[in-house]
Tab-separated table of C-alpha atoms in Angstrom:
chain	number	residue	atom	x	y	z
B	1	MET	CA	127.660	46.919	110.734
B	2	ARG	CA	127.965	44.655	113.806
B	3	LEU	CA	125.425	45.544	116.501
B	4	ARG	CA	126.936	46.649	119.624
B	5	THR	CA	124.563	45.135	122.249
B	6	ARG	CA	123.211	47.119	125.232
B	7	PRO	CA	125.169	50.373	124.303
B	8	ALA	CA	124.065	53.163	127.489
B	9	SER	CA	121.871	55.056	124.983
B	10	GLY	CA	119.240	52.309	125.068
B	11	GLY	CA	117.527	53.219	128.249
B	12	PHE	CA	117.437	57.108	127.231
B	13	GLU	CA	115.836	56.304	123.837
B	14	LEU	CA	113.216	53.899	125.490
B	15	TYR	CA	112.067	57.356	127.871
B	16	ALA	CA	112.631	59.489	124.607
B	17	TRP	CA	109.985	57.353	122.599
B	18	PHE	CA	107.385	57.156	125.651
B	19	PHE	CA	107.761	60.621	126.583
B	20	MET	CA	106.751	61.224	122.725
B	21	ARG	CA	104.054	59.333	122.400
B	22	VAL	CA	102.594	60.585	125.980
B	23	SER	CA	103.219	64.275	125.078
B	24	GLY	CA	101.830	63.656	121.791
B	25	ILE	CA	98.677	62.863	122.871
B	26	LEU	CA	98.576	65.825	125.724
B	27	LEU	CA	99.629	68.277	123.212
B	28	ILE	CA	96.665	67.153	120.541
B	29	LEU	CA	94.262	67.790	123.760
B	30	LEU	CA	96.113	71.065	124.892
B	31	ALA	CA	96.236	72.410	121.168
B	32	LEU	CA	92.347	71.709	120.605
B	33	GLY	CA	91.498	73.322	123.978
B	34	HIS	CA	93.513	76.363	122.944
B	35	PHE	CA	91.948	76.439	119.584
B	36	GLY	CA	88.465	75.941	121.130
B	37	TYR	CA	88.744	78.385	123.713
B	38	MET	CA	90.449	80.998	121.826
B	39	HIS	CA	88.625	80.661	118.298
B	40	LEU	CA	85.619	79.265	118.814
B	41	LEU	CA	84.275	80.580	122.286
B	42	ASN	CA	85.804	83.983	121.760
B	43	GLY	CA	87.507	84.840	118.287
B	44	VAL	CA	90.210	86.373	117.189
B	45	GLU	CA	88.689	90.305	117.416
B	46	LYS	CA	88.417	89.667	121.339
B	47	ILE	CA	91.981	88.487	121.801
B	48	ASP	CA	93.905	91.704	122.817
B	49	TYR	CA	96.173	92.601	125.670
B	50	GLU	CA	93.465	92.840	127.998
B	51	PHE	CA	92.052	89.480	127.061
B	52	VAL	CA	95.476	87.995	127.646
B	53	ALA	CA	96.071	89.823	131.136
B	54	ARG	CA	92.756	88.316	132.383
B	55	GLN	CA	93.318	85.076	131.207
B	56	TYR	CA	97.043	85.321	133.219
B	57	ARG	CA	95.121	86.321	136.276
B	58	THR	CA	94.294	82.906	136.872
B	59	PRO	CA	96.817	80.261	137.646
B	60	PHE	CA	94.777	77.681	135.586
B	61	TRP	CA	95.675	79.829	132.096
B	62	LYS	CA	99.185	80.075	133.485
B	63	THR	CA	99.713	76.465	133.887
B	64	TYR	CA	97.846	75.734	130.908
B	65	ASP	CA	99.995	77.558	128.883
B	66	LEU	CA	103.060	76.750	130.655
B	67	LEU	CA	102.476	72.892	129.825
B	68	LEU	CA	101.599	73.691	126.251
B	69	LEU	CA	105.062	75.723	125.808
B	70	SER	CA	107.280	73.010	127.891
B	71	LEU	CA	105.423	70.039	126.077
B	72	ALA	CA	105.946	71.808	122.434
B	73	LEU	CA	108.996	72.723	122.910
B	74	VAL	CA	110.698	69.661	124.410
B	75	HIS	CA	108.543	67.700	122.102
B	76	GLY	CA	109.715	69.262	118.784
B	77	ALA	CA	113.403	69.425	120.052
B	78	ASN	CA	113.233	65.443	120.723
B	79	GLY	CA	112.672	65.340	117.189
B	80	ALA	CA	114.838	67.295	115.890
B	81	ARG	CA	117.671	65.453	117.863
B	82	THR	CA	116.330	62.333	116.227
B	83	LEU	CA	117.015	63.771	112.881
B	84	ILE	CA	120.159	64.887	113.546
B	85	ASP	CA	120.995	61.849	114.913
B	86	ASP	CA	119.409	59.793	111.579
B	87	TYR	CA	121.341	62.088	109.380
B	88	ILE	CA	124.658	64.033	110.598
B	89	HIS	CA	127.190	61.539	110.941
B	90	ALA	CA	130.603	63.330	111.436
B	91	ARG	CA	131.166	63.567	115.403
B	92	GLY	CA	132.275	67.491	115.265
B	93	TRP	CA	128.734	68.618	113.169
B	94	ARG	CA	126.790	66.406	115.203
B	95	ALA	CA	127.626	67.799	118.628
B	96	LEU	CA	127.835	71.419	117.125
B	97	PHE	CA	124.267	70.964	115.855
B	98	LEU	CA	122.964	69.302	119.027
B	99	ALA	CA	124.575	72.108	121.101
B	100	ALA	CA	122.839	74.474	119.162
B	101	LEU	CA	119.488	72.854	119.309
B	102	TYR	CA	119.684	72.130	123.073
B	103	THR	CA	120.624	76.017	123.172
B	104	ALA	CA	118.065	77.511	121.667
B	105	SER	CA	115.403	75.131	123.234
B	106	PHE	CA	116.874	75.954	126.519
B	107	PHE	CA	116.643	79.536	125.767
B	108	PHE	CA	113.214	79.914	124.462
B	109	LEU	CA	111.766	77.342	126.969
B	110	VAL	CA	113.276	79.830	129.934
B	111	VAL	CA	112.502	83.227	128.275
B	112	GLY	CA	108.764	81.693	127.357
B	113	ALA	CA	107.864	80.544	130.932
B	114	LEU	CA	109.329	83.602	132.630
B	115	VAL	CA	107.084	85.829	130.454
B	116	ILE	CA	103.967	83.216	131.713
B	117	VAL	CA	105.250	82.961	135.217
B	118	THR	CA	106.287	86.580	135.708
B	119	PHE	CA	103.406	88.246	133.947
B	120	GLN	CA	102.127	91.491	135.558
B	121	ARG	CA	99.353	93.545	133.774
B	122	VAL	CA	100.719	97.040	132.921
B	123	ARG	CA	98.010	99.627	133.010
Y	1	MET	CA	103.844	42.680	74.223
Y	2	LEU	CA	106.777	44.583	73.832
Y	3	VAL	CA	108.211	46.357	77.144
Y	4	LYS	CA	110.959	48.520	77.529
Y	5	LEU	CA	113.901	47.613	80.193
Y	6	LYS	CA	116.153	50.159	81.913
Y	7	ILE	CA	118.377	48.441	83.842
Y	8	LEU	CA	121.198	49.722	86.335
Y	9	ARG	CA	124.192	48.124	85.721
Y	10	PHE	CA	127.562	48.141	87.510
Y	11	ASP	CA	130.588	45.731	86.890
Y	12	PRO	CA	133.173	46.579	89.714
Y	13	ASP	CA	136.024	45.084	87.230
Y	14	ASN	CA	135.260	47.723	84.432
Y	15	ASP	CA	133.063	50.559	85.633
Y	16	LYS	CA	133.694	53.425	87.849
Y	17	ALA	CA	129.882	53.764	88.403
Y	18	PRO	CA	126.617	52.323	88.066
Y	19	HIS	CA	124.837	53.370	84.604
Y	20	PHE	CA	121.712	52.371	83.092
Y	21	GLN	CA	121.322	50.041	79.848
Y	22	ASN	CA	118.332	49.919	77.739
Y	23	TYR	CA	116.728	46.373	76.488
Y	24	GLU	CA	113.550	45.673	74.893
Y	25	ALA	CA	111.528	42.227	75.573
Y	26	ASP	CA	108.915	40.293	73.899
Y	27	VAL	CA	106.632	39.139	76.828
Y	28	GLU	CA	102.933	38.314	78.004
Y	29	PRO	CA	101.168	40.899	80.027
Y	30	THR	CA	100.911	37.632	82.715
Y	31	ASP	CA	104.561	36.795	82.482
Y	32	ARG	CA	106.505	38.494	85.648
Y	33	VAL	CA	109.547	40.840	85.918
Y	34	LEU	CA	111.808	37.746	86.273
Y	35	ASP	CA	110.898	36.248	82.626
Y	36	ALA	CA	111.489	39.618	81.053
Y	37	LEU	CA	115.001	39.393	82.935
Y	38	ASN	CA	115.487	35.895	81.758
Y	39	ALA	CA	114.466	36.962	77.966
Y	40	VAL	CA	117.311	39.582	78.135
Y	41	ARG	CA	119.734	37.157	79.748
Y	42	TRP	CA	118.950	34.429	77.740
Y	43	TYR	CA	118.785	35.860	74.528
Y	44	GLN	CA	120.305	39.064	74.041
Y	45	ASP	CA	123.010	40.639	77.093
Y	46	GLY	CA	124.519	37.113	79.097
Y	47	SER	CA	126.284	39.388	81.151
Y	48	LEU	CA	123.391	40.707	83.195
Y	49	ALA	CA	123.911	39.357	86.434
Y	50	TYR	CA	120.655	39.372	89.299
Y	51	ARG	CA	119.533	36.934	91.585
Y	52	SER	CA	116.614	33.945	91.475
Y	53	SER	CA	116.187	30.699	92.874
Y	54	CYS	CA	112.699	29.287	93.515
Y	55	ALA	CA	110.882	31.787	91.403
Y	56	HIS	CA	107.946	31.571	93.030
Y	57	GLY	CA	108.113	34.162	96.086
Y	58	ILE	CA	109.318	31.818	98.511
Y	59	CYS	CA	112.957	32.174	98.767
Y	60	GLY	CA	113.295	35.996	98.539
Y	61	SER	CA	116.489	36.026	96.147
Y	62	ASP	CA	115.079	38.259	93.573
Y	63	ALA	CA	114.415	41.441	95.760
Y	64	MET	CA	115.008	44.548	93.411
Y	65	ARG	CA	113.880	48.270	92.792
Y	66	ILE	CA	111.167	47.766	90.134
Y	67	ASN	CA	110.026	50.860	89.131
Y	68	ARG	CA	111.445	52.550	92.444
Y	69	THR	CA	109.664	50.347	94.891
Y	70	ASN	CA	111.080	47.091	96.520
Y	71	ARG	CA	109.409	44.248	94.875
Y	72	LEU	CA	110.247	40.430	94.331
Y	73	ALA	CA	110.719	40.127	90.232
Y	74	CYS	CA	109.030	36.752	90.435
Y	75	LYS	CA	105.631	38.187	92.009
Y	76	THR	CA	105.493	41.225	89.888
Y	77	LEU	CA	103.529	40.841	87.004
Y	78	ILE	CA	104.423	42.597	83.688
Y	79	ARG	CA	101.005	44.200	83.293
Y	80	GLN	CA	101.402	45.956	86.638
Y	81	VAL	CA	104.615	47.805	85.847
Y	82	ALA	CA	104.500	48.112	81.858
Y	83	PRO	CA	105.385	49.460	79.400
Y	84	ASN	CA	108.445	51.206	80.960
Y	85	ILE	CA	110.119	49.237	83.256
Y	86	THR	CA	113.073	50.386	85.638
Y	87	LEU	CA	114.933	48.039	87.300
Y	88	GLU	CA	118.090	48.659	89.910
Y	89	PRO	CA	119.475	46.832	92.779
Y	90	ILE	CA	118.050	47.285	96.347
Y	91	ARG	CA	119.372	50.365	98.457
Y	92	GLY	CA	121.782	50.657	101.049
Y	93	PHE	CA	124.196	47.543	100.678
Y	94	PRO	CA	127.016	47.279	98.475
Y	95	VAL	CA	126.638	46.316	94.848
Y	96	LYS	CA	128.131	43.554	93.700
Y	97	ARG	CA	127.086	43.212	90.176
Y	98	ASP	CA	124.138	44.787	88.574
Y	99	LEU	CA	121.029	43.717	90.378
Y	100	ILE	CA	123.001	41.750	92.862
Y	101	VAL	CA	123.987	43.201	96.312
Y	102	ASP	CA	126.228	41.880	99.023
Y	103	LEU	CA	123.867	40.956	102.071
Y	104	THR	CA	126.575	39.857	104.574
Y	105	GLY	CA	125.328	42.759	106.550
Y	106	PHE	CA	121.842	41.953	106.510
Y	107	PHE	CA	122.351	38.368	107.515
Y	108	GLU	CA	124.579	39.863	110.161
Y	109	GLN	CA	121.684	42.102	111.634
Y	110	TYR	CA	119.659	39.061	111.096
Y	111	ARG	CA	121.854	36.799	113.706
Y	112	ASN	CA	122.398	39.546	115.955
Y	113	VAL	CA	118.426	38.859	117.303
Y	114	MET	CA	118.983	34.854	117.828
Y	115	PRO	CA	116.679	34.293	115.251
Y	116	TYR	CA	116.025	30.421	116.734
Y	117	LEU	CA	113.846	28.822	119.431
Y	118	VAL	CA	115.617	29.047	122.998
Y	119	ASN	CA	114.185	26.477	125.714
Y	120	GLU	CA	116.288	25.208	128.366
Y	121	ASP	CA	113.480	22.781	129.562
Y	122	PRO	CA	114.607	18.988	129.578
Y	123	MET	CA	113.516	17.911	126.033
Y	124	PRO	CA	109.729	16.638	125.947
Y	125	THR	CA	108.453	13.353	124.533
Y	126	VAL	CA	106.109	15.124	122.369
Y	127	GLU	CA	105.501	18.164	120.305
Y	128	ARG	CA	105.485	22.062	122.879
Y	129	PHE	CA	101.981	22.571	122.454
Y	130	GLN	CA	100.773	25.958	121.875
Y	131	SER	CA	97.353	27.269	122.337
Y	132	PRO	CA	95.751	28.888	118.930
Y	133	GLU	CA	95.925	32.359	120.420
Y	134	ASP	CA	99.483	32.296	121.608
Y	135	ARG	CA	100.454	31.031	117.986
Y	136	ALA	CA	98.172	33.573	116.397
Y	137	LYS	CA	100.543	36.576	118.419
Y	138	TYR	CA	103.434	35.895	116.015
Y	139	ASP	CA	101.810	34.121	113.223
Y	140	ASP	CA	102.159	37.192	110.697
Y	141	THR	CA	106.123	37.791	111.360
Y	142	THR	CA	106.749	33.727	110.550
Y	143	LYS	CA	105.793	34.647	106.861
Y	144	CYS	CA	109.031	36.435	106.487
Y	145	ILE	CA	111.303	35.344	103.499
Y	146	LEU	CA	114.330	37.216	104.396
Y	147	CYS	CA	114.513	39.150	100.912
Y	148	ALA	CA	115.530	42.166	102.290
Y	149	SER	CA	112.921	44.471	100.719
Y	150	CYS	CA	111.837	46.029	103.972
Y	151	THR	CA	114.943	46.751	105.270
Y	152	THR	CA	116.142	48.425	102.170
Y	153	SER	CA	113.299	50.490	101.614
Y	154	CYS	CA	114.066	52.115	105.000
Y	155	PRO	CA	115.059	55.718	104.956
Y	156	ILE	CA	116.507	55.359	108.039
Y	157	PHE	CA	118.745	52.382	106.807
Y	158	TRP	CA	119.664	54.156	103.824
Y	159	ALA	CA	121.374	56.869	106.229
Y	160	ASN	CA	122.221	54.589	109.226
Y	161	THR	CA	123.311	51.079	108.109
Y	162	ASP	CA	124.407	50.268	111.861
Y	163	TYR	CA	120.403	50.323	112.463
Y	164	ILE	CA	119.349	46.691	112.648
Y	165	GLY	CA	116.408	47.197	110.192
Y	166	PRO	CA	112.788	45.881	109.975
Y	167	ALA	CA	113.802	42.509	108.682
Y	168	ALA	CA	115.719	41.492	111.915
Y	169	ILE	CA	113.217	43.032	114.229
Y	170	VAL	CA	110.464	41.020	112.449
Y	171	SER	CA	112.681	37.595	113.084
Y	172	ALA	CA	112.837	38.801	116.633
Y	173	HIS	CA	109.257	39.375	116.954
Y	174	ARG	CA	108.677	35.970	115.380
Y	175	PHE	CA	110.402	34.348	118.696
Y	176	ILE	CA	109.703	37.308	121.108
Y	177	PHE	CA	106.000	36.474	121.397
Y	178	ASP	CA	106.078	32.725	120.926
Y	179	SER	CA	105.087	31.270	124.040
Y	180	ARG	CA	107.915	28.180	124.010
Y	181	ASP	CA	110.527	30.496	123.688
Y	182	GLN	CA	112.818	31.603	126.728
Y	183	ALA	CA	114.835	34.288	125.431
Y	184	GLY	CA	112.502	36.906	124.684
Y	185	GLY	CA	114.103	39.025	127.250
Y	186	GLU	CA	117.342	38.780	125.784
Y	187	ARG	CA	116.316	39.769	122.401
Y	188	LEU	CA	114.266	42.453	123.890
Y	189	ASP	CA	117.642	43.648	125.887
Y	190	ILE	CA	119.528	43.534	122.480
Y	191	LEU	CA	116.562	45.665	120.477
Y	192	ASN	CA	116.752	48.235	123.363
Y	193	SER	CA	119.915	50.131	121.908
Y	194	ARG	CA	120.313	53.083	119.629
Y	195	GLU	CA	120.468	50.784	116.631
Y	196	GLY	CA	117.741	48.482	117.524
Y	197	ALA	CA	114.061	49.211	117.751
Y	198	TRP	CA	114.202	52.888	118.384
Y	199	ARG	CA	115.623	53.642	115.417
Y	200	CYS	CA	112.417	53.152	113.756
Y	201	ARG	CA	110.593	56.424	112.965
Y	202	THR	CA	107.222	54.551	111.742
Y	203	ILE	CA	107.832	55.485	108.595
Y	204	PHE	CA	106.045	52.431	106.985
Y	205	ASN	CA	108.187	52.060	103.961
Y	206	CYS	CA	108.885	48.404	105.433
Y	207	THR	CA	105.057	47.789	105.388
Y	208	ASP	CA	104.396	48.810	101.935
Y	209	ALA	CA	107.469	46.778	100.733
Y	210	CYS	CA	106.717	43.619	102.187
Y	211	PRO	CA	105.827	41.017	99.350
Y	212	ARG	CA	104.456	39.005	102.002
Y	213	ASP	CA	102.178	41.575	103.380
Y	214	ILE	CA	103.693	41.340	106.896
Y	215	LYS	CA	102.485	44.296	108.420
Y	216	VAL	CA	106.175	45.126	109.609
Y	217	THR	CA	105.722	48.418	111.152
Y	218	LYS	CA	103.129	47.182	113.529
Y	219	ALA	CA	105.561	44.131	114.500
Y	220	ILE	CA	108.232	46.728	115.365
Y	221	GLN	CA	105.851	48.750	117.503
Y	222	ASP	CA	104.805	45.533	119.184
Y	223	VAL	CA	108.664	45.046	120.073
Y	224	LYS	CA	108.882	48.827	121.130
Y	225	ARG	CA	105.849	48.362	123.575
Y	226	ALA	CA	107.409	45.066	124.618
Y	227	ILE	CA	110.715	46.283	125.555
Y	228	MET	CA	108.394	49.117	127.635
Y	229	SER	CA	106.428	47.276	129.568
Y	230	GLN	CA	109.643	44.962	130.674
Y	231	LYS	CA	111.283	47.936	131.793
Y	232	LEU	CA	109.193	50.462	132.995
């Protein structure tokens, strides 16, 4: 019950909290921008392979989507980390769940980023 | 009016697990839940155990779960919760008996944040003056009566009893933002830990539960921001 003063992870939790605030605000703006461009300015009937290929000719949309992907994944993964931290107390299970979470997040981040960065239009 | 009371009872000497027991009490709609409890204890079942001291919402001894919400029995009117009233002890601390919980851990957490004025300057001959603006910064958190309603309504505390809890952070807030105090940095260091302010997930149960209407979640956010501006 006694609080351990100044444990090593205090600093990390501070940065994690700050990151959640900043990424949360950015994600709202990015998601609104994505929604506005895709669904209001264009519309689902116009979105096909050619549309995406045309978008990815510009570094702007590649950067935009890369930012959206990485922020959403890391924001979500950190949220899941806090859930595991709050509710899984057995050390072994916690390590297992965290390892699975980090592995899956890293995998999806790398695969998603690869698709965006290396995208080449196939004729 | 006749109210039905369903009270979670537990006697560690005789019971293996807590169980509900039903009572009826004839009370006025303008009576308090505490009056209904007294009516049971004084005239029906002297073995019923609960805490109460001032009975006027100041000492904070009779916090309990009334119809599944943390409230003070002495501040909750019968008409607000009648006719069926379920009473349980506050959650997260070991039950000593019936509606009485062991608050040793709660006060240990409270003591961890140094809940007293620290000022190393020579003792002044008059009061330590403070502007009304400086006083206003921590006015809300001076209202805490340490009833534990906030801490024991927090789902994160239910899952982690090591979490320092909203009440201790509110007590720290009261001194961190006091212009006369000199140990704010030390308190922020204590709260800048995994079981400190960062364990708060902004659920707002504490704010809803506070019988003194302290904006508990806002106070915790103030502390988080203060830690951030100190460290970054």
